[in-house]
PDB file of C-alpha atoms in Angstrom:
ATOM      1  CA  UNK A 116     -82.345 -54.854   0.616  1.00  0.00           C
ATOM      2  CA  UNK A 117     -79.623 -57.345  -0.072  1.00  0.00           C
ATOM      3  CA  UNK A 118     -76.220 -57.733   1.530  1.00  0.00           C
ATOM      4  CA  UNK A 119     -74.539 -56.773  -1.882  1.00  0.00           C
ATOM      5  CA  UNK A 120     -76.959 -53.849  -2.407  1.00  0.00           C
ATOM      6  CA  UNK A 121     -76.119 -52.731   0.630  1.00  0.00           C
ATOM      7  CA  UNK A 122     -72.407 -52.742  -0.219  1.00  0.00           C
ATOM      8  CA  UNK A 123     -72.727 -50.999  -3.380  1.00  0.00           C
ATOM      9  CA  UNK A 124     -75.230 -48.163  -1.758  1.00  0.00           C
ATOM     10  CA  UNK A 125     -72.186 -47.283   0.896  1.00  0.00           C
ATOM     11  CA  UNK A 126     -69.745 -47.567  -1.850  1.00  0.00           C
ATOM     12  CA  UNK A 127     -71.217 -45.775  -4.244  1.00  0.00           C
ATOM     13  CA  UNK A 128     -72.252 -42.830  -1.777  1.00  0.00           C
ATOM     14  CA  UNK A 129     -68.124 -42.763  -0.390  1.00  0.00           C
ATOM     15  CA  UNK A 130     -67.507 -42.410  -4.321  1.00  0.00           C
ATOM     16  CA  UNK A 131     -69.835 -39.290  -4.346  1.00  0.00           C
ATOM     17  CA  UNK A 132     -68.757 -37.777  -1.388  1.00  0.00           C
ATOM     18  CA  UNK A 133     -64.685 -38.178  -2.172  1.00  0.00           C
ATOM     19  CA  UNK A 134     -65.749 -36.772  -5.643  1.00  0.00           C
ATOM     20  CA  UNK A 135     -67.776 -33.640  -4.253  1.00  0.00           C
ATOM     21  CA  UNK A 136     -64.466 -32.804  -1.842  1.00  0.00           C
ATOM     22  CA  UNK A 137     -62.682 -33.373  -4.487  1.00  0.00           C
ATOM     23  CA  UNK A 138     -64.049 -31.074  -7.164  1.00  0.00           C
ATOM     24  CA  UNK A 139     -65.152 -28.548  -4.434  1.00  0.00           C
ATOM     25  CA  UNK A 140     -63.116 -29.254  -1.592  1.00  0.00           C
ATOM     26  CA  UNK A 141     -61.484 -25.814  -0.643  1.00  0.00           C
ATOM     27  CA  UNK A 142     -65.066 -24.132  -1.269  1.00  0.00           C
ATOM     28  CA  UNK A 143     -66.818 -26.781   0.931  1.00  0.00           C
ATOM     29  CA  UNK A 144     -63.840 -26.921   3.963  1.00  0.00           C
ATOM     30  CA  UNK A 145     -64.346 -22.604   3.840  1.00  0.00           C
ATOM     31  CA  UNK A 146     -67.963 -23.009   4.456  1.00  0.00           C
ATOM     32  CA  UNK A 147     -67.712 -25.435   7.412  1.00  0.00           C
ATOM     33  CA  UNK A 148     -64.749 -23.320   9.019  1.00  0.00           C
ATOM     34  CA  UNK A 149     -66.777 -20.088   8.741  1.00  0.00           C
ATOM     35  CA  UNK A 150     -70.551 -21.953   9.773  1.00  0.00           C
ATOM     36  CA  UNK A 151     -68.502 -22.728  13.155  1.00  0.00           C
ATOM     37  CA  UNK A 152     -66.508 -20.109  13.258  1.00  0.00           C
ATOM     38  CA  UNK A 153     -62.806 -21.308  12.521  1.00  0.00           C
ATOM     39  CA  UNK A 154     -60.488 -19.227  11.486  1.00  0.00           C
ATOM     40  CA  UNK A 155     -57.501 -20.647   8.885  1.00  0.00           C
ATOM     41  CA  UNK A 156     -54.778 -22.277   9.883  1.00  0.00           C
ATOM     42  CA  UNK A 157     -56.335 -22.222  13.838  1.00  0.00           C
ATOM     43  CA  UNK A 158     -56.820 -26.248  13.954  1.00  0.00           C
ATOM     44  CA  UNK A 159     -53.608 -27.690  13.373  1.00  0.00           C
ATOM     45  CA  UNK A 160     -53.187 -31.271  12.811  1.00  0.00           C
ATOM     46  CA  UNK A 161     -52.327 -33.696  15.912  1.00  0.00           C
ATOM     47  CA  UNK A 162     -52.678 -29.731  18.264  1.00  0.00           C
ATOM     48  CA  UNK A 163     -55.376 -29.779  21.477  1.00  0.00           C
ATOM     49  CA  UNK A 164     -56.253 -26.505  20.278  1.00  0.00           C
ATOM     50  CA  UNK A 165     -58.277 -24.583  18.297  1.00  0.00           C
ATOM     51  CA  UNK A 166     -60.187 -21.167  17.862  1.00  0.00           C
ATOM     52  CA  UNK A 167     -64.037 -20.784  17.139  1.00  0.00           C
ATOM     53  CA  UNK A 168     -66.604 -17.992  17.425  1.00  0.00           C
ATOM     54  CA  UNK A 169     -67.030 -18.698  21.114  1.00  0.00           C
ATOM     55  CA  UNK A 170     -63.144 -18.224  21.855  1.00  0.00           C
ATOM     56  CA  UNK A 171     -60.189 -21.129  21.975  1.00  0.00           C
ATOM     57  CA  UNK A 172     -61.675 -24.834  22.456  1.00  0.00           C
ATOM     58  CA  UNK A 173     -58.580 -26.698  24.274  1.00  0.00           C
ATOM     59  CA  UNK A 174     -59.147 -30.523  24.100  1.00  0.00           C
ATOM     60  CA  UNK A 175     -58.455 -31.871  27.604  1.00  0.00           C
ATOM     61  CA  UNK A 176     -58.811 -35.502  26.454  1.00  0.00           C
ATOM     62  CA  UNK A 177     -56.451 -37.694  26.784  1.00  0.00           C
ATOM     63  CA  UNK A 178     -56.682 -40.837  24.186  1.00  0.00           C
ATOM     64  CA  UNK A 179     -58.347 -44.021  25.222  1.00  0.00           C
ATOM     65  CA  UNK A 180     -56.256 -46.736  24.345  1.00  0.00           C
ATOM     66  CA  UNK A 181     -54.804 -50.634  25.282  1.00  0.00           C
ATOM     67  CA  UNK A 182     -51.675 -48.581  26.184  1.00  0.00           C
ATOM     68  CA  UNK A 183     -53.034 -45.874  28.609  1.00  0.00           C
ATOM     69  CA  UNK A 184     -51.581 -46.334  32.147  1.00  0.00           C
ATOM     70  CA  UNK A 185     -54.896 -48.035  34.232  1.00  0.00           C
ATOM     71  CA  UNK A 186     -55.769 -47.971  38.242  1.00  0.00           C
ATOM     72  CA  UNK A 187     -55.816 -51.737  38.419  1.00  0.00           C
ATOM     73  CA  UNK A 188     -53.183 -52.670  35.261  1.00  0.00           C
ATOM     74  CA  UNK A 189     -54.922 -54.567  32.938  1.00  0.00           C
ATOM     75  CA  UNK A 190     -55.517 -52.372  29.540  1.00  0.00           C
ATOM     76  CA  UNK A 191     -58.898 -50.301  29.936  1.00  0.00           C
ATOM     77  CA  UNK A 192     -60.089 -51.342  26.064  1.00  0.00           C
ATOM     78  CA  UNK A 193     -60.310 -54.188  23.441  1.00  0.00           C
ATOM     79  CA  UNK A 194     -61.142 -53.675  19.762  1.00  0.00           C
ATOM     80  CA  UNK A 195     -63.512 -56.971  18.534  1.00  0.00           C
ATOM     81  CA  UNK A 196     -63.395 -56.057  14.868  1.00  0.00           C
ATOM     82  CA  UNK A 197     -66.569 -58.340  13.757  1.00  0.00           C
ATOM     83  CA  UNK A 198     -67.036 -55.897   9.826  1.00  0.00           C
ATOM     84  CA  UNK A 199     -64.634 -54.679   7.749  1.00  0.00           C
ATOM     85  CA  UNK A 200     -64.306 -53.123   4.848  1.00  0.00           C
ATOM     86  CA  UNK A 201     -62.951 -56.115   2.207  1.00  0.00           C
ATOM     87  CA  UNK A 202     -65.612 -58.491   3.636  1.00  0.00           C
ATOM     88  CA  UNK A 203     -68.419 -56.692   4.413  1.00  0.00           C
ATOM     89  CA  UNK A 204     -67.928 -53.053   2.639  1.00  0.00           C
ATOM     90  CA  UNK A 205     -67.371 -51.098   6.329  1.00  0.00           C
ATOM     91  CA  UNK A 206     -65.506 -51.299   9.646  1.00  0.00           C
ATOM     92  CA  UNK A 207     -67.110 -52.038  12.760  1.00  0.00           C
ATOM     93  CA  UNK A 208     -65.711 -52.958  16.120  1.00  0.00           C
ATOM     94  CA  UNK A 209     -67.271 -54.142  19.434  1.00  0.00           C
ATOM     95  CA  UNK A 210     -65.454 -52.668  22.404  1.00  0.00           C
ATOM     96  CA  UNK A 211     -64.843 -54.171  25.932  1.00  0.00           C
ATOM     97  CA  UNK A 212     -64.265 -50.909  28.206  1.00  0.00           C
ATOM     98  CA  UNK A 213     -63.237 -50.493  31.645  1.00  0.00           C
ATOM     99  CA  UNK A 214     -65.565 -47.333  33.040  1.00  0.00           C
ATOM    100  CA  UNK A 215     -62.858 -46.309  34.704  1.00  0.00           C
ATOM    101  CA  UNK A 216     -59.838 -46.135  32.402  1.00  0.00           C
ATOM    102  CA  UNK A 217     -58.134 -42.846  30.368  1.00  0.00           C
ATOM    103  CA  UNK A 218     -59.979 -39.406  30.411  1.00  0.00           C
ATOM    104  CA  UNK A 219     -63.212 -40.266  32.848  1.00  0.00           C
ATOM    105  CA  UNK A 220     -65.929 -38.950  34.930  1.00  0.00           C
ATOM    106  CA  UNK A 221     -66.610 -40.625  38.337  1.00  0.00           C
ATOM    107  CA  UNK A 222     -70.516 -40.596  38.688  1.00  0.00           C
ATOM    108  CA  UNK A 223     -71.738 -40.646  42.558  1.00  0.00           C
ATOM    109  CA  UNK A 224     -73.378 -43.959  42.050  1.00  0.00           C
ATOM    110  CA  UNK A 225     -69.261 -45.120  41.974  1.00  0.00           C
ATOM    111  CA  UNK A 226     -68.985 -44.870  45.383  1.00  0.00           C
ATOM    112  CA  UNK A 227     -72.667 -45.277  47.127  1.00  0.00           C
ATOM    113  CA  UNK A 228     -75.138 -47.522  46.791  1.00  0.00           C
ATOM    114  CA  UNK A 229     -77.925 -45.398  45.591  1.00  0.00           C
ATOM    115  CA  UNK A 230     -75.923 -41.946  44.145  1.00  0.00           C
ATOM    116  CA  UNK A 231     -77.211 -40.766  40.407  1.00  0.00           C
ATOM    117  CA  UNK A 232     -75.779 -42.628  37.373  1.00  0.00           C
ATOM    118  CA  UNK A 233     -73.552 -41.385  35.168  1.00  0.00           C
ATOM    119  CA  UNK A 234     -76.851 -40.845  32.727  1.00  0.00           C
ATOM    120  CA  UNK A 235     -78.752 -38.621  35.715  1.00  0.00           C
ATOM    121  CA  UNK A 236     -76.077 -36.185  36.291  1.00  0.00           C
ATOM    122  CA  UNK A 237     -77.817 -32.784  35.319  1.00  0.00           C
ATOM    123  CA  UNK A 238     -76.558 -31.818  32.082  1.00  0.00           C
ATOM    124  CA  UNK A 239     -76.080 -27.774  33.702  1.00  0.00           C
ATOM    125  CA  UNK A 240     -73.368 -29.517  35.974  1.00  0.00           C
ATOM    126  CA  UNK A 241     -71.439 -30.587  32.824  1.00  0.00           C
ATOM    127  CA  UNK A 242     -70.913 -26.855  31.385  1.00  0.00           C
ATOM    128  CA  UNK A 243     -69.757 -25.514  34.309  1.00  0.00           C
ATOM    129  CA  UNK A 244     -66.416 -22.266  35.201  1.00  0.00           C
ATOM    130  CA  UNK A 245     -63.513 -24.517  35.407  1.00  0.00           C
ATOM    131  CA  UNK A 246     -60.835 -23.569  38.559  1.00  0.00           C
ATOM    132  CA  UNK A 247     -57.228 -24.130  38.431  1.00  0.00           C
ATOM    133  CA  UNK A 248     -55.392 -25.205  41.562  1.00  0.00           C
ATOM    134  CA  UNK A 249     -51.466 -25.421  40.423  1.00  0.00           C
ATOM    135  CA  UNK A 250     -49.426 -27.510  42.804  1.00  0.00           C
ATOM    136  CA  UNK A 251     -46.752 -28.923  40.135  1.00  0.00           C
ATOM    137  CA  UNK A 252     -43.614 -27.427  41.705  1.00  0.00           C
ATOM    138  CA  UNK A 253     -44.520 -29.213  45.059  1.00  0.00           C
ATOM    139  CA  UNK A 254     -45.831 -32.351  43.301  1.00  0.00           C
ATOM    140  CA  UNK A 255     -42.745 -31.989  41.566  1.00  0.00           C
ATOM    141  CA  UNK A 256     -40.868 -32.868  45.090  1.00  0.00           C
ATOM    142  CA  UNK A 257     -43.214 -35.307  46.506  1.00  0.00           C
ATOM    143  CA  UNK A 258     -45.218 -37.143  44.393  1.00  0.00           C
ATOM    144  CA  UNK A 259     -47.776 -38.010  47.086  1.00  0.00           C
ATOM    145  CA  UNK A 260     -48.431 -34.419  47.562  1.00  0.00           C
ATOM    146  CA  UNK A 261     -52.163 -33.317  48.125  1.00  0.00           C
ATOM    147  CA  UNK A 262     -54.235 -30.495  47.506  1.00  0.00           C
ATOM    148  CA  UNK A 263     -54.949 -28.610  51.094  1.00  0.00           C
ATOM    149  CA  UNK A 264     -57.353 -25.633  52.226  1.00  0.00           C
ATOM    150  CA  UNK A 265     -54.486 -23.565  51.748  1.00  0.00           C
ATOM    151  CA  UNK A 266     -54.417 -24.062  48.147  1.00  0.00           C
ATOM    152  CA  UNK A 267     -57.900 -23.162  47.503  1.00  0.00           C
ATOM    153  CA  UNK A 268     -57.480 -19.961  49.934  1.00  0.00           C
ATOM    154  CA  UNK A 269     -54.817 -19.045  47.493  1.00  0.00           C
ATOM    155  CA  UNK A 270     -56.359 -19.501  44.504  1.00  0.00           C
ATOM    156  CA  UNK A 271     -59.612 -17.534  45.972  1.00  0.00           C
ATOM    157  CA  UNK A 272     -57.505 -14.509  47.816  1.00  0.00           C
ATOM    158  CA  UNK A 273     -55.606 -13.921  44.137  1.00  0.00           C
ATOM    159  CA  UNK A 274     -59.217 -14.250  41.854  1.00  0.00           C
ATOM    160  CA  UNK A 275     -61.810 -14.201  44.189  1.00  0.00           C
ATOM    161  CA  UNK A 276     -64.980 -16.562  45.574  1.00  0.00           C
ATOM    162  CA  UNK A 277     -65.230 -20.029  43.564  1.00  0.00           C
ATOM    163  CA  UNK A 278     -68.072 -19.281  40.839  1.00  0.00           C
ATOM    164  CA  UNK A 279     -70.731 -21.015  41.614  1.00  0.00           C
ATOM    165  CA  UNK A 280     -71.398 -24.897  40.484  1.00  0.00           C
ATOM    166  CA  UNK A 281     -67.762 -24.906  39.345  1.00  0.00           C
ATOM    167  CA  UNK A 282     -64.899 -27.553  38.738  1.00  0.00           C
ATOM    168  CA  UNK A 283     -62.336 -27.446  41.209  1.00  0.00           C
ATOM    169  CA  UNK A 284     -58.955 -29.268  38.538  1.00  0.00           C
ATOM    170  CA  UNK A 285     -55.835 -30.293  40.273  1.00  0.00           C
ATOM    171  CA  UNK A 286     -53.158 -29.643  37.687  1.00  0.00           C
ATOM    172  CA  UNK A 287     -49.729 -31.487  38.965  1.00  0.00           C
ATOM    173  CA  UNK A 288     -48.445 -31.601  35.711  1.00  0.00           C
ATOM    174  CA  UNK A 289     -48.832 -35.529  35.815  1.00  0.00           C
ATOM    175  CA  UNK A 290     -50.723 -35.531  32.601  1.00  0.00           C
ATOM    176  CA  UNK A 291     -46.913 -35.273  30.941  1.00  0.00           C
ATOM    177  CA  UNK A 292     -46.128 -38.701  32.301  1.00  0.00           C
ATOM    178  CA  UNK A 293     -49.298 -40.858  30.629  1.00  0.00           C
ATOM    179  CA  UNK A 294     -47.193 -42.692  28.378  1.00  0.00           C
ATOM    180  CA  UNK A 295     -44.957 -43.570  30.591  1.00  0.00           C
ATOM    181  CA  UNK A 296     -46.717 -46.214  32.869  1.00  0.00           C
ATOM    182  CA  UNK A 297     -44.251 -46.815  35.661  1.00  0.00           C
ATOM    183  CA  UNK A 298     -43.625 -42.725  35.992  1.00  0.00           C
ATOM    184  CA  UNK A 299     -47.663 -42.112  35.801  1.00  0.00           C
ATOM    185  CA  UNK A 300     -48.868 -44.728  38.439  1.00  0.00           C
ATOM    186  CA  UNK A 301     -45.612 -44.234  40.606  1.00  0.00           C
ATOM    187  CA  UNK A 302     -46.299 -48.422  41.275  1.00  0.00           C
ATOM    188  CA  UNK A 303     -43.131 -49.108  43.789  1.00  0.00           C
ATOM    189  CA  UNK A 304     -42.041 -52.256  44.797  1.00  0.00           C
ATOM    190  CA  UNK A 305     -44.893 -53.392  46.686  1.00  0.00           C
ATOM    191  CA  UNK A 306     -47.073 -52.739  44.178  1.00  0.00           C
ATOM    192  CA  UNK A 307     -48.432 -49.240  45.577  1.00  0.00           C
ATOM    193  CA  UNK A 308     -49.368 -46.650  43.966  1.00  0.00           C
ATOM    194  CA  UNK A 309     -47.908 -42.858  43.754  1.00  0.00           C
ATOM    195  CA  UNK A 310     -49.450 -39.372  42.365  1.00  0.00           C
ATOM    196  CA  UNK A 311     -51.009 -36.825  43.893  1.00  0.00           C
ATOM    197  CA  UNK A 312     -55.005 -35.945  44.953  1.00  0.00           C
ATOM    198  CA  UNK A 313     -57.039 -33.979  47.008  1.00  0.00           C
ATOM    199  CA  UNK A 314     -56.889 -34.138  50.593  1.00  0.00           C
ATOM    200  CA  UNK A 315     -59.967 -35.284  52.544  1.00  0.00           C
ATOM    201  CA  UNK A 316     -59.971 -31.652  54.629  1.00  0.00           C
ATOM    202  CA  UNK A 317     -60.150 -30.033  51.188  1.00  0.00           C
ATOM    203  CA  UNK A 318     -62.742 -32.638  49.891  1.00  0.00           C
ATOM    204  CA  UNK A 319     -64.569 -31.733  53.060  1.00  0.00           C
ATOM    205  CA  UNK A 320     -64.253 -27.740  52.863  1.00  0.00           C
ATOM    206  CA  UNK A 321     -65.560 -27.989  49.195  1.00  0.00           C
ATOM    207  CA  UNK A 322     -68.525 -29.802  50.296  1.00  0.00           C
ATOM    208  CA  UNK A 323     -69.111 -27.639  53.022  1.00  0.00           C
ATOM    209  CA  UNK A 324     -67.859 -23.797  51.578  1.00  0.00           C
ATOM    210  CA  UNK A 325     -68.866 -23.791  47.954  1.00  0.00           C
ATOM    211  CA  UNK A 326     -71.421 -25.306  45.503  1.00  0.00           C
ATOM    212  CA  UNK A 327     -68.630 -26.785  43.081  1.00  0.00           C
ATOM    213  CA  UNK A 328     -70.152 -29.661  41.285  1.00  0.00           C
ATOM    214  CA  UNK A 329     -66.840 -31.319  40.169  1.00  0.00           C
ATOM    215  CA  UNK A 330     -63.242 -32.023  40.968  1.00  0.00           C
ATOM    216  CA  UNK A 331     -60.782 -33.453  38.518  1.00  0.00           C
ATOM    217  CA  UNK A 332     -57.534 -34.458  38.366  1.00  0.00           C
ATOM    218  CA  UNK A 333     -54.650 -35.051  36.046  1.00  0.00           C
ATOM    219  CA  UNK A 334     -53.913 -38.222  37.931  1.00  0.00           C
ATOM    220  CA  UNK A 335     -55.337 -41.758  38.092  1.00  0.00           C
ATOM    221  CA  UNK A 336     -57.308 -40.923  41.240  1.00  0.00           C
ATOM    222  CA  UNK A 337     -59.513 -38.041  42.637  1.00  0.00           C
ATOM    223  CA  UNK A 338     -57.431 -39.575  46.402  1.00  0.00           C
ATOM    224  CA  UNK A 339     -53.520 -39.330  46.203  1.00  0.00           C
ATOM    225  CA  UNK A 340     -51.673 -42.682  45.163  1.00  0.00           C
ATOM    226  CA  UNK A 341     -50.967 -44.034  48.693  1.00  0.00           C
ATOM    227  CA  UNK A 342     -54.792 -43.907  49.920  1.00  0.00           C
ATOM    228  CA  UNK A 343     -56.121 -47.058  51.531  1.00  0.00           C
ATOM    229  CA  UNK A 344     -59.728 -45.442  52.728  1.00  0.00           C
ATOM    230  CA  UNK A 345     -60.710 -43.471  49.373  1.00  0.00           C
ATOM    231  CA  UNK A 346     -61.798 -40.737  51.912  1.00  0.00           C
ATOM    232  CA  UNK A 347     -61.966 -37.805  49.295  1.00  0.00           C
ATOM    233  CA  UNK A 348     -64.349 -40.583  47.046  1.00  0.00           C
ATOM    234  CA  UNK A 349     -66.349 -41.971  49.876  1.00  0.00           C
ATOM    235  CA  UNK A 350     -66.999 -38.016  50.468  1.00  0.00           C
ATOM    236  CA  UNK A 351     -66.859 -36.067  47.720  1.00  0.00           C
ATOM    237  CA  UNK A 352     -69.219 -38.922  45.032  1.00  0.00           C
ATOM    238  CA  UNK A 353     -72.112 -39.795  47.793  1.00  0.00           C
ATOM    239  CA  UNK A 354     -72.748 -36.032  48.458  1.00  0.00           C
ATOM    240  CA  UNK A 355     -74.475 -35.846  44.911  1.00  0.00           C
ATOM    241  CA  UNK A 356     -71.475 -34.092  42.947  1.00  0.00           C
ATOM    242  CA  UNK A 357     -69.142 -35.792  40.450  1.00  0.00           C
ATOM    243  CA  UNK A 358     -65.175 -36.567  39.676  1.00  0.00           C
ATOM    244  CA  UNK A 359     -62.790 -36.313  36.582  1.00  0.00           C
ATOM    245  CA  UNK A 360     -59.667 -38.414  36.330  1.00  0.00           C
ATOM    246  CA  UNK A 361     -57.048 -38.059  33.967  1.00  0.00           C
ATOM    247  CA  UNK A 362     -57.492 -34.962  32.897  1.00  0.00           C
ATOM    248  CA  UNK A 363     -55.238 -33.748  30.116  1.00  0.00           C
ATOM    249  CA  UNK A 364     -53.542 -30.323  29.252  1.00  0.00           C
ATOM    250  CA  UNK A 365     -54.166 -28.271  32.271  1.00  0.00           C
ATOM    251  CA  UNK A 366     -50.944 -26.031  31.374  1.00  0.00           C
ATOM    252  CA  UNK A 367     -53.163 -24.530  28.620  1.00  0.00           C
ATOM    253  CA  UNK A 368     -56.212 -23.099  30.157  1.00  0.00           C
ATOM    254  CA  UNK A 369     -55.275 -20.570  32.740  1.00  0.00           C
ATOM    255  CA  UNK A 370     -56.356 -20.703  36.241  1.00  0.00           C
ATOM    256  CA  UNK A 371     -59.356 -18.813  36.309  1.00  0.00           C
ATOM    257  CA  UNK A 372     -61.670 -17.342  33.543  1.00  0.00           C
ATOM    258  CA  UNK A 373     -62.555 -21.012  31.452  1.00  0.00           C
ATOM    259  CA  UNK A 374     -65.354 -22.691  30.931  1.00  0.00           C
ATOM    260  CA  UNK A 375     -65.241 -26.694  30.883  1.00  0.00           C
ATOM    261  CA  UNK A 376     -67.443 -29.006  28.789  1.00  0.00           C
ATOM    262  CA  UNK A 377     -67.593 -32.515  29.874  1.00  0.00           C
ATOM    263  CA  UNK A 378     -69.030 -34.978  27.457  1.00  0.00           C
ATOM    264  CA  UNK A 379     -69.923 -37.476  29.488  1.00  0.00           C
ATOM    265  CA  UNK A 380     -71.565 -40.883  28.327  1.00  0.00           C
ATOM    266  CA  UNK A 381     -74.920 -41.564  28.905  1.00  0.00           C
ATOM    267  CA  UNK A 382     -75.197 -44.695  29.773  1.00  0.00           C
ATOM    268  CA  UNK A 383     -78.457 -45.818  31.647  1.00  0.00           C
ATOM    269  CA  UNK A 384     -76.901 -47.163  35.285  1.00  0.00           C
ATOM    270  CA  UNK A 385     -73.625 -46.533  34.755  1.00  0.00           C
ATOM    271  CA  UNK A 386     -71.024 -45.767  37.049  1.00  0.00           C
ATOM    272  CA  UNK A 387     -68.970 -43.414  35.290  1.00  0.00           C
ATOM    273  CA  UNK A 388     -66.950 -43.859  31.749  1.00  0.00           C
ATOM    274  CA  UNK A 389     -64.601 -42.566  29.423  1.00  0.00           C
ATOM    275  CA  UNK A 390     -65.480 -38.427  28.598  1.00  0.00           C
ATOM    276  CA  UNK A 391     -64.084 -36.250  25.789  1.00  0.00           C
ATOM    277  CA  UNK A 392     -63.724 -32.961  27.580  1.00  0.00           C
ATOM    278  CA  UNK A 393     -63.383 -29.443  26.612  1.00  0.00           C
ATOM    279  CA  UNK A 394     -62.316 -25.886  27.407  1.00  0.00           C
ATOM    280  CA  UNK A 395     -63.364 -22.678  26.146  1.00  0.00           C
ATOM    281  CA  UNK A 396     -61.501 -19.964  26.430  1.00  0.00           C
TER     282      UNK A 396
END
């Protein structure tokens, strides 16, 4: 087919489509809200929230952008835009993206030499009961705060064991800083960094107490800001289980009773990458 047919086909098929929401767009937008199990009005524009036939969906995403706050400091993404849509009748970028940058999963391949690729993690350990461990009032006074034992016997003597193959989530309430970069990588004069983690003794209690597959964070790093050693990754990603950084909107999901779903890329050999992530409620 020739490049101008080509152009005309997607034209003329965006010309039938706007004119079939057009003439039957309330009809059409009730059937997709009912075949998934919206209800009206439940998906507001620009919310991280939304109800469906399975409960409320909370998007825990943060958006992967140039501007989003990175480990290292260079921006974690560039938009190539090689087709668009006065020249060649669509848009199309190629993107240059940091693994590691915005919303991500850590795959245990990050951090051994021969740990499962982002692609092999088993897609059971991506749908998994998602745990709450609260420590913003403390991170709220030291910003290199940790998550310890004790916070994990608290959070099991109020609702009980871990459930099994779970994700252990940090929430300091650092996702509220992302777009401000200095406040969200705490980078001080010598150019080190600040947030909170987990602590290694809490890394190594997981490991060694429960069959969690995960632990996240709302901060750029599974290990607290100040680490040198990356104890709680040289630990945590070579025993076979993964990580989440930069989690977003922990204050809406409560501490127990959620189910996350991490949608992470499947990319053959990779070490981790950007995720969109979910909770149902």
């Amino acid at each position: 087919m020739c490049h101008h047919c080509v152009i005309q086909s997607v034209k003329d098929r965006m010309i039938s489509r706007r004119n079939l929401l057009t003439a039957g767009g309330v009809g059409a937008a009730a059937a997709l809200a009912g075949s998934v199990g919206l209800t009206p009005g439940s998906a507001e524009a620009g919310g991280h929230g939304a109800k469906t036939g399975i409960g409320e969906i909370i998007d825990m995403t943060h958006t992967l952008s140039p501007e989003f706050p990175t480990f290292g400091g260079p921006p974690g993404i560039a938009y190539d835009q090689v087709n668009n849509m006065k020249e060649h009748g669509y848009n199309l970028f190629n993107l240059s993206i940091n693994e590691h940058t915005a919303t991500h999963i850590d795959a245990p391949l990050h951090f051994s030499a021969d740990g499962k690729s982002v692609d092999e993690i088993e897609v059971a350990d991506l749908v998994v009961p998602l745990v709450v461990i609260n420590i913003k009032m403390r991170a709220a006074d030291d910003v290199d705060t940790q998550v310890t034992p004790d916070d994990i016997k608290a959070w099991t003597d109020k609702h009980g064991p871990l459930p099994e193959r779970c994700c252990v989530a940090m929430n300091s309430g650092w996702s509220a800083k992302a777009g401000n970069e200095a406040d969200f990588t705490g980078r001080d004069a010598e150019k080190k960094l600040h947030f909170p983690g987990f602590h290694i003794e809490t890394t190594r209690m997981l490991l060694e107490e429960s069959s969690a597959a995960a632990i996240a964070v709302d901060t750029l790093s599974l290990d607290h800001g100040p680490s040198q050693d990356f104890a709680t990754h040289y630990a945590w990603l070579p025993a076979g289980r993964y990580g989440i950084e930069n989690l977003a909107n922990l204050d809406a999901v409560p501490e127990a009773g959620a189910t996350i779903v991490v949608g992470a890329p499947k990319t053959k050999g990779g070490t981790g990458g950007p995720a969109r992530i979910f909770a149902a409620i």
